[in-house]
Structures are given as C-alpha cells and as structure tokens.
Amino acid sequence: MAFKIRDEHVRGARPLPSPGELAAELPIPEPVAAHMAASRRTLRALLAGADPRALVVVGPCSVDDPDSALDYARRLRPVAERLSDVLYVVMRVYFEKPRTTIGWKGLINDPYLDDSGDMAAGLRIARRLLLDVAALGLPTATEFLEPVIPQYIAELVSWAAIGARTTESPTHRQLASGLSMPVGFKNGTDGSLQIALDAMVAASHPHHFLGVDHDGRVAVIETTGNPDRHLILRGGSAPNYDTDSLTDARAQVRARGLPDRILVDCAHGNSRKDPRRQAVIARELAERRAGGEDAILGWMVESYLEEGRQDLGPDPSVRARGRSLTDPCLGWEETEAMLEACARRLRGDPDGGGTGR
C-alpha cells in the first residue's frame, strides 16, 4: 500500500492473555468463591434495608503497591470483624485512575509506575491481590473504568462504582447492566444528580454491545440489566452530604422508582480533598443515621497506611510506603479511630457521637 492510512498514531499492539487464561492461571478457590457470593448477598440486603448495618467502603484511593494494600487489608480485617454488628466494612481495592488530563493511570495500566504500560502484569497483580484480600474474608470494592477489565477481575469484586467522569458514558451504563455485583453511580463533578439518575435507569435495562468474551474474542455482549444500583453523593461545586441534600436526592430517586438508599463519599467534593475532614463527615453521618436518617446507606472513605499523598518522582522506588500517589488519604490510625467512633454511635453509646476528631 502506497499510503499509510491505518494506525498513523499507533506505536504497537501487545497481546494479552484471555480472561479465561488468566482465570486458569490464578483460579478462585471454593472458599473464596463462597465468600464472594455471600458478600454480594449481604450488600443486596443492605441496599434493600433488610440488613440494618451501615455500609462502609474504605481503603486506598488507588492501589500503587500490592504489599502495602495487603498490609492494609490485614489491619482492616480484625477491625471489620470487631465492628461487624453495626458496620459492614468493604475494602477499596481500586486499580484504575481516571484522569482529567494526564498522570499515572493506576496499577493495572502501569504496574511498575514507569509508563511502560505492562497491562498483562498489571492484570495478574490485580487478580492476585483481590484473591489475597478475599481470602482474608474481606469484601472488595473497585471502580471500573476500562470496559474490558471486568472480564479479568469482576468475579473477585463484591461491589463496584462508576465514577463521576464516566457515569454519563453509555459504555459504562451498558457495562453496569451486566455486572454481577451491586453498582454505585456517582453524581457529576459539578454536583449534578441527573447523570447518575439517568445511569441508574439505563443500567437496569438489558443491552447488547461490543465486548470481549471469556476466551478473549470480540463478541456481542447481551445483558439482562442490573437491579442492584444506587446513588453515591460525592459533592461537586459544594458538598452534598447534608440533610437537605440527602432529602432532595432521595426524593429524586424515589420519583423515578429507583432504589433510595444512598452512599456518601466522604472524600472529593465533600471533603475538599482534606483527608482528615473525611473522618469528621463519617462521624456526622453515623450520628445522623443513628438518629433515624435512614436514607444513608453508609459512607466511603479514602484511607491508606500513611496520611496524605505524594508525587511520583523519576525513581518510583523512592517513595513513602503506603502513602497515596493519587488523592490524599486518611492515615490508618485515624481510620481505625473513625470506624470505632462510628460503631459506638450506631450502638447507642453517647460517647461515640459528635463530629470532631
């Protein structure tokens, strides 16, 4: 061909193992499969109000180091067990980072933090970490960004989120319609609820769309629709976790016949990215839920081993272990104190109330 009219801006294409090949390489033991099924049943009961506990989704903004994430999981597991009478704790195990412009895209896309883009290694690392976290007995949460990735790891995810930048995307609404776990949709970055409400409606219906099957072939994916959707309030130009905002959001979802239990994201626009503010918000939500504000399904907190965040320098090995490379996180000690305080208030202990640290 005299003229180059294909792949003008493509440098190369690297084959990946199929989802089935990766599943055969890293299979799910029967006890882990039973745990995943049970965690999804519990989450559905929470959404329906049949389980009276509060849902808490907590963990790193985005996993950058599987060893640090597993360390975090081992710390979280006994706390979750101790507080399991009033809290159902799900660990954030987020591997994909949506970017407004550019930046590190997460462990699956760039596992070695060097822009090498070894996604085959990233998928293996992600699946192995999810297996390890689930083997500890913790439910898992993640945000799905790339539409092919769920074929590789979704069976090890208890609860999924569709983020503020992708909730409006038809691709992600179709994806959510076929996911096997409950899915939360975030309001838009400007605070608007409309895109999330539309997404919840769209995801409840059957769809057919292009995707990848278990054997890695391009296929038409046909879905039944996902009944287990809910709204996540993450703030926008102003916080939206106050009572008036929750009351308004509940009225809007009810008017559309949608599930009316709402999760509050304590980070992002609600905390103005102040990690310690997340703990204040979580305590306030526990106080209000204990007082009868039953629209509150629970809350989400970005938390890691060390407080704050750090920039990724030219040498990825020179960084503080367990400190976020993306959004600032609450540190572990403050996270444990927050969880304990929320549990005390939900149990009716007057010393567990209040909104301060």
Coordinates of C-alpha atoms in Angstrom, one line a residue:
M1 CA 0.0 0.0 0.0
A2 CA 1.5 3.3 -1.1
F3 CA -0.3 5.4 1.6
K4 CA -0.3 4.7 5.3
I5 CA -3.9 5.2 6.3
R6 CA -4.1 2.8 9.3
D7 CA -2.5 3.2 12.7
E8 CA -1.0 6.5 11.9
H9 CA -0.6 7.3 15.6
V10 CA -0.2 3.7 17.0
R11 CA 3.2 2.6 18.0
G12 CA 2.4 -1.0 18.6
A13 CA -0.1 -3.6 20.0
R14 CA 0.8 -6.2 22.7
P15 CA -1.3 -9.3 23.0
L16 CA -2.9 -10.0 26.4
P17 CA -3.8 -13.4 27.9
S18 CA -7.5 -14.0 27.5
P19 CA -9.7 -13.6 30.7
G20 CA -10.1 -17.4 30.7
E21 CA -6.3 -18.0 30.5
L22 CA -5.7 -15.6 33.5
A23 CA -8.5 -17.3 35.4
A24 CA -6.9 -20.7 34.8
E25 CA -3.5 -19.3 35.9
L26 CA -5.0 -17.7 39.1
P27 CA -8.1 -19.8 39.9
I28 CA -10.6 -18.9 42.6
P29 CA -10.6 -21.5 45.5
E30 CA -14.0 -22.7 46.6
P31 CA -14.0 -20.9 50.0
V32 CA -13.2 -17.6 48.2
A33 CA -16.0 -18.1 45.7
A34 CA -18.4 -18.8 48.6
H35 CA -17.2 -15.6 50.4
M36 CA -17.7 -13.5 47.2
A37 CA -21.2 -14.8 46.8
A38 CA -22.1 -14.2 50.4
S39 CA -20.7 -10.7 50.3
R40 CA -22.8 -9.8 47.4
R41 CA -25.9 -11.2 49.1
T42 CA -25.1 -9.1 52.1
L43 CA -24.7 -6.0 50.0
R44 CA -28.1 -6.6 48.3
A45 CA -29.7 -7.0 51.8
L46 CA -28.1 -3.7 52.8
L47 CA -29.5 -1.9 49.8
A48 CA -32.9 -3.4 50.4
G49 CA -32.8 -2.3 54.1
A50 CA -33.1 -6.0 55.1
D51 CA -29.7 -5.8 56.9
P52 CA -29.7 -2.9 59.4
R53 CA -26.0 -2.3 59.4
A54 CA -24.2 0.7 57.8
L55 CA -22.1 0.1 54.7
V56 CA -18.5 1.4 55.0
V57 CA -16.3 1.3 51.9
V58 CA -12.8 2.2 53.0
G59 CA -9.3 1.8 51.6
P60 CA -6.7 3.4 49.3
C61 CA -7.7 6.0 46.7
S62 CA -5.8 3.8 44.2
V63 CA -3.5 0.8 45.0
D64 CA 0.1 1.5 43.9
D65 CA 1.8 -1.3 45.8
P66 CA 0.1 -4.7 46.4
D67 CA 2.2 -5.4 49.5
S68 CA 1.1 -2.1 51.2
A69 CA -2.5 -2.9 50.2
L70 CA -2.3 -6.3 51.7
D71 CA -0.8 -4.9 54.8
Y72 CA -3.7 -2.5 55.0
A73 CA -6.2 -5.4 54.5
R74 CA -4.6 -7.4 57.3
R75 CA -5.1 -4.4 59.6
L76 CA -8.6 -3.8 58.5
R77 CA -9.8 -7.4 58.8
P78 CA -9.9 -7.6 62.6
V79 CA -11.4 -4.2 63.0
A80 CA -14.2 -5.1 60.5
E81 CA -14.9 -8.3 62.4
R82 CA -15.0 -6.5 65.8
L83 CA -17.4 -3.9 64.5
S84 CA -19.5 -6.2 62.3
D85 CA -22.6 -6.0 64.5
V86 CA -23.2 -2.4 63.2
L87 CA -20.9 -1.9 60.3
Y88 CA -20.4 -3.9 57.1
V89 CA -16.9 -3.0 56.0
V90 CA -15.8 -3.4 52.4
M91 CA -12.2 -2.7 51.3
R92 CA -11.5 -0.3 48.4
V93 CA -9.1 -2.2 46.1
Y94 CA -9.0 0.4 43.3
F95 CA -6.7 -0.3 40.3
E96 CA -7.8 2.3 37.7
K97 CA -7.5 6.1 38.0
P98 CA -9.5 8.3 35.6
R99 CA -7.5 11.4 34.7
T100 CA -8.8 14.8 33.6
T101 CA -5.7 15.3 31.5
I102 CA -2.6 13.1 32.2
G103 CA -1.0 11.3 35.0
W104 CA -0.4 7.8 36.4
K105 CA -3.4 5.7 35.4
G106 CA -3.3 3.0 38.1
L107 CA -1.8 -0.4 38.9
I108 CA -3.4 -2.3 36.0
N109 CA -2.4 0.2 33.3
D110 CA 1.1 0.9 34.7
P111 CA 2.0 -1.6 37.4
Y112 CA 5.7 -0.6 37.6
L113 CA 4.9 3.2 37.7
D114 CA 7.4 3.8 34.9
D115 CA 5.0 4.4 31.9
S116 CA 5.9 1.0 30.5
G117 CA 2.2 0.1 30.3
D118 CA 2.7 -3.6 31.1
M119 CA -1.0 -4.4 31.4
A120 CA -0.5 -8.1 31.3
A121 CA 1.5 -7.8 34.5
G122 CA -1.0 -5.3 35.9
L123 CA -3.9 -7.7 35.4
R124 CA -2.1 -10.5 37.1
I125 CA -1.1 -8.4 40.0
A126 CA -4.6 -7.1 40.4
R127 CA -6.2 -10.5 40.3
R128 CA -3.7 -11.9 42.7
L129 CA -4.3 -9.1 45.2
L130 CA -8.1 -9.5 45.0
L131 CA -7.6 -13.2 45.7
D132 CA -5.5 -12.4 48.7
V133 CA -7.9 -9.8 50.1
A134 CA -10.9 -12.0 49.6
A135 CA -9.0 -15.0 51.3
L136 CA -8.7 -12.8 54.4
G137 CA -12.5 -12.6 54.5
L138 CA -12.9 -9.0 53.4
P139 CA -15.4 -7.9 50.8
T140 CA -13.9 -6.0 48.0
A141 CA -14.8 -2.8 46.1
T142 CA -13.4 -1.3 42.9
E143 CA -14.2 1.3 40.2
F144 CA -14.4 0.0 36.7
L145 CA -13.0 2.3 34.0
E146 CA -11.8 0.3 31.0
P147 CA -14.7 -1.8 29.8
V148 CA -12.7 -5.0 29.1
I149 CA -11.1 -5.2 32.5
P150 CA -14.1 -6.6 34.4
Q151 CA -13.8 -9.8 32.3
Y152 CA -10.5 -10.4 34.1
I153 CA -11.3 -9.5 37.7
A154 CA -15.0 -8.9 38.3
E155 CA -15.7 -12.3 39.8
L156 CA -13.5 -11.1 42.7
V157 CA -15.3 -7.8 43.3
S158 CA -18.2 -7.6 45.8
W159 CA -19.3 -4.0 45.0
A160 CA -18.4 -1.7 42.1
A161 CA -18.5 2.0 41.4
I162 CA -18.9 4.0 38.3
G163 CA -17.1 7.3 38.8
A164 CA -18.2 10.9 38.3
R165 CA -16.3 11.2 35.0
T166 CA -17.8 8.0 33.5
T167 CA -21.4 7.9 34.9
E168 CA -22.6 9.8 31.9
S169 CA -20.9 7.4 29.5
P170 CA -23.2 5.0 27.6
T171 CA -20.4 2.4 27.6
H172 CA -20.3 2.3 31.4
R173 CA -24.0 2.3 31.8
Q174 CA -24.1 -0.8 29.5
L175 CA -21.2 -2.3 31.3
A176 CA -23.0 -1.9 34.7
S177 CA -26.1 -3.6 33.2
G178 CA -24.2 -6.8 33.1
L179 CA -22.1 -6.7 36.2
S180 CA -22.8 -9.4 38.8
M181 CA -22.5 -7.2 41.8
P182 CA -24.3 -4.1 43.2
V183 CA -23.1 -0.9 41.5
G184 CA -23.0 2.7 42.8
F185 CA -23.1 5.7 40.4
K186 CA -21.5 8.9 41.5
N187 CA -23.1 12.3 40.8
G188 CA -21.3 14.5 38.3
T189 CA -18.1 16.5 39.1
D190 CA -20.3 19.7 39.2
G191 CA -22.6 18.1 41.7
S192 CA -25.5 17.4 39.3
L193 CA -27.5 14.3 40.1
Q194 CA -29.2 14.0 36.7
I195 CA -26.4 11.9 35.0
A196 CA -26.3 9.4 37.9
L197 CA -30.1 9.1 37.9
D198 CA -30.1 8.5 34.2
A199 CA -27.3 6.0 34.6
M200 CA -29.3 4.0 37.2
V201 CA -32.2 3.8 34.9
A202 CA -30.1 2.8 31.9
A203 CA -28.2 0.1 33.8
S204 CA -31.4 -1.5 35.0
H205 CA -32.4 -2.4 31.4
P206 CA -31.0 -5.1 29.0
H207 CA -28.4 -4.1 26.5
H208 CA -26.3 -5.6 23.8
F209 CA -22.9 -4.1 22.9
L210 CA -19.4 -5.0 21.7
G211 CA -17.1 -6.5 24.3
V212 CA -14.7 -9.4 24.9
D213 CA -15.8 -12.9 26.0
H214 CA -14.1 -15.3 28.4
D215 CA -11.9 -16.6 25.6
G216 CA -10.7 -13.1 24.6
R217 CA -12.8 -13.0 21.4
V218 CA -14.5 -9.8 20.3
A219 CA -18.2 -10.6 20.9
V220 CA -21.7 -9.1 21.2
I221 CA -22.4 -9.0 24.9
E222 CA -26.1 -9.3 25.9
T223 CA -27.1 -8.3 29.4
T224 CA -30.2 -8.7 31.5
G225 CA -30.0 -5.4 33.4
N226 CA -28.7 -4.9 36.9
P227 CA -31.4 -4.3 39.6
D228 CA -28.8 -3.5 42.3
R229 CA -27.9 0.1 41.6
H230 CA -27.7 3.0 44.0
L231 CA -26.6 6.7 44.1
I232 CA -23.3 7.9 45.5
L233 CA -23.1 11.6 46.6
R234 CA -19.5 12.8 46.2
G235 CA -20.0 16.6 46.3
G236 CA -19.3 18.9 43.5
S237 CA -19.0 22.7 43.4
A238 CA -20.4 22.4 47.0
P239 CA -20.6 19.5 49.5
N240 CA -23.9 17.4 49.2
Y241 CA -23.9 15.2 52.3
D242 CA -26.0 17.5 54.5
T243 CA -29.6 16.5 55.5
D244 CA -31.2 18.8 52.9
S245 CA -29.1 17.4 50.1
L246 CA -29.8 13.8 51.1
T247 CA -33.6 14.5 51.4
D248 CA -33.6 16.1 47.9
A249 CA -31.6 13.2 46.4
R250 CA -33.9 10.7 48.0
A251 CA -36.9 12.4 46.6
Q252 CA -35.4 12.4 43.1
V253 CA -34.6 8.7 43.1
R254 CA -38.0 7.8 44.5
A255 CA -39.7 9.9 41.9
R256 CA -38.0 7.7 39.2
G257 CA -38.8 4.5 41.1
L258 CA -35.1 3.9 41.8
P259 CA -33.5 2.4 45.0
D260 CA -33.5 5.2 47.6
R261 CA -30.6 4.1 49.8
I262 CA -27.7 6.5 49.3
L263 CA -23.9 6.1 49.9
V264 CA -22.0 9.3 50.8
D265 CA -18.4 9.7 49.5
C266 CA -16.6 11.5 52.3
A267 CA -13.8 12.5 50.0
H268 CA -13.7 14.5 46.8
G269 CA -16.1 17.5 46.7
N270 CA -17.5 16.6 50.1
S271 CA -14.2 17.0 52.0
R272 CA -12.5 19.4 49.6
K273 CA -9.8 16.7 49.5
D274 CA -8.8 17.3 53.1
P275 CA -8.3 13.8 54.3
R276 CA -9.0 14.5 58.0
R277 CA -12.2 16.1 57.0
Q278 CA -13.4 12.7 55.8
A279 CA -13.3 11.4 59.4
V280 CA -15.4 14.3 60.6
I281 CA -18.0 13.7 57.9
A282 CA -18.1 9.9 58.6
R283 CA -18.8 10.6 62.3
E284 CA -21.5 13.1 61.4
L285 CA -23.2 10.6 59.1
A286 CA -23.1 7.9 61.8
E287 CA -24.7 10.4 64.2
R288 CA -27.5 11.2 61.7
R289 CA -28.1 7.6 60.8
A290 CA -28.3 6.6 64.5
G291 CA -30.9 9.5 64.8
G292 CA -33.1 7.9 62.1
E293 CA -31.9 9.4 58.9
D294 CA -32.4 6.1 57.0
A295 CA -31.6 7.4 53.5
I296 CA -28.0 7.0 54.5
L297 CA -26.8 3.6 53.3
G298 CA -23.3 4.3 54.5
W299 CA -20.2 6.1 53.6
M300 CA -16.9 5.8 51.7
V301 CA -13.5 6.9 53.0
E302 CA -10.2 7.1 51.2
S303 CA -7.7 5.7 53.6
Y304 CA -4.2 4.2 53.5
L305 CA -1.3 3.3 55.8
E306 CA 0.0 6.9 55.9
E307 CA -1.9 10.1 55.7
G308 CA -1.8 12.5 52.8
R309 CA -0.4 12.0 49.3
Q310 CA 2.9 12.2 47.4
D311 CA 4.0 12.9 43.9
L312 CA 5.6 10.2 41.8
G313 CA 9.1 11.2 41.0
P314 CA 11.5 9.9 38.3
D315 CA 12.5 6.9 40.5
P316 CA 9.3 5.0 41.5
S317 CA 11.2 3.1 44.2
V318 CA 11.9 6.3 46.2
R319 CA 8.5 6.9 47.7
A320 CA 6.9 6.6 51.1
R321 CA 5.3 3.2 51.6
G322 CA 1.6 3.2 52.0
R323 CA 1.1 6.9 51.1
S324 CA -1.2 7.6 48.2
L325 CA 0.1 8.6 44.8
T326 CA -3.4 10.0 43.8
D327 CA -5.9 11.7 46.1
P328 CA -4.9 12.4 49.8
C329 CA -6.0 9.6 52.2
L330 CA -6.7 9.4 55.9
G331 CA -4.0 7.6 57.8
W332 CA -4.5 4.1 59.3
E333 CA -4.6 5.2 63.0
E334 CA -7.2 7.9 62.2
T335 CA -9.2 5.4 60.1
E336 CA -9.4 2.9 62.9
A337 CA -10.4 5.6 65.4
M338 CA -13.1 6.8 62.9
L339 CA -14.5 3.3 62.5
E340 CA -14.6 2.7 66.2
A341 CA -16.3 6.1 66.9
C342 CA -19.0 5.4 64.2
A343 CA -19.7 2.0 65.6
R344 CA -20.0 3.3 69.1
R345 CA -22.6 5.9 68.0
L346 CA -24.6 3.3 66.0
R347 CA -24.6 1.1 69.0
G348 CA -26.2 3.9 71.0
D349 CA -23.1 4.8 73.1
P350 CA -23.4 8.5 73.7
D351 CA -19.6 8.8 73.9
G352 CA -19.4 7.7 70.3
G353 CA -21.3 10.7 68.9
G354 CA -20.1 14.1 67.9
T355 CA -18.4 15.2 64.7
G356 CA -14.9 16.2 65.9
R357 CA -11.8 14.1 66.0

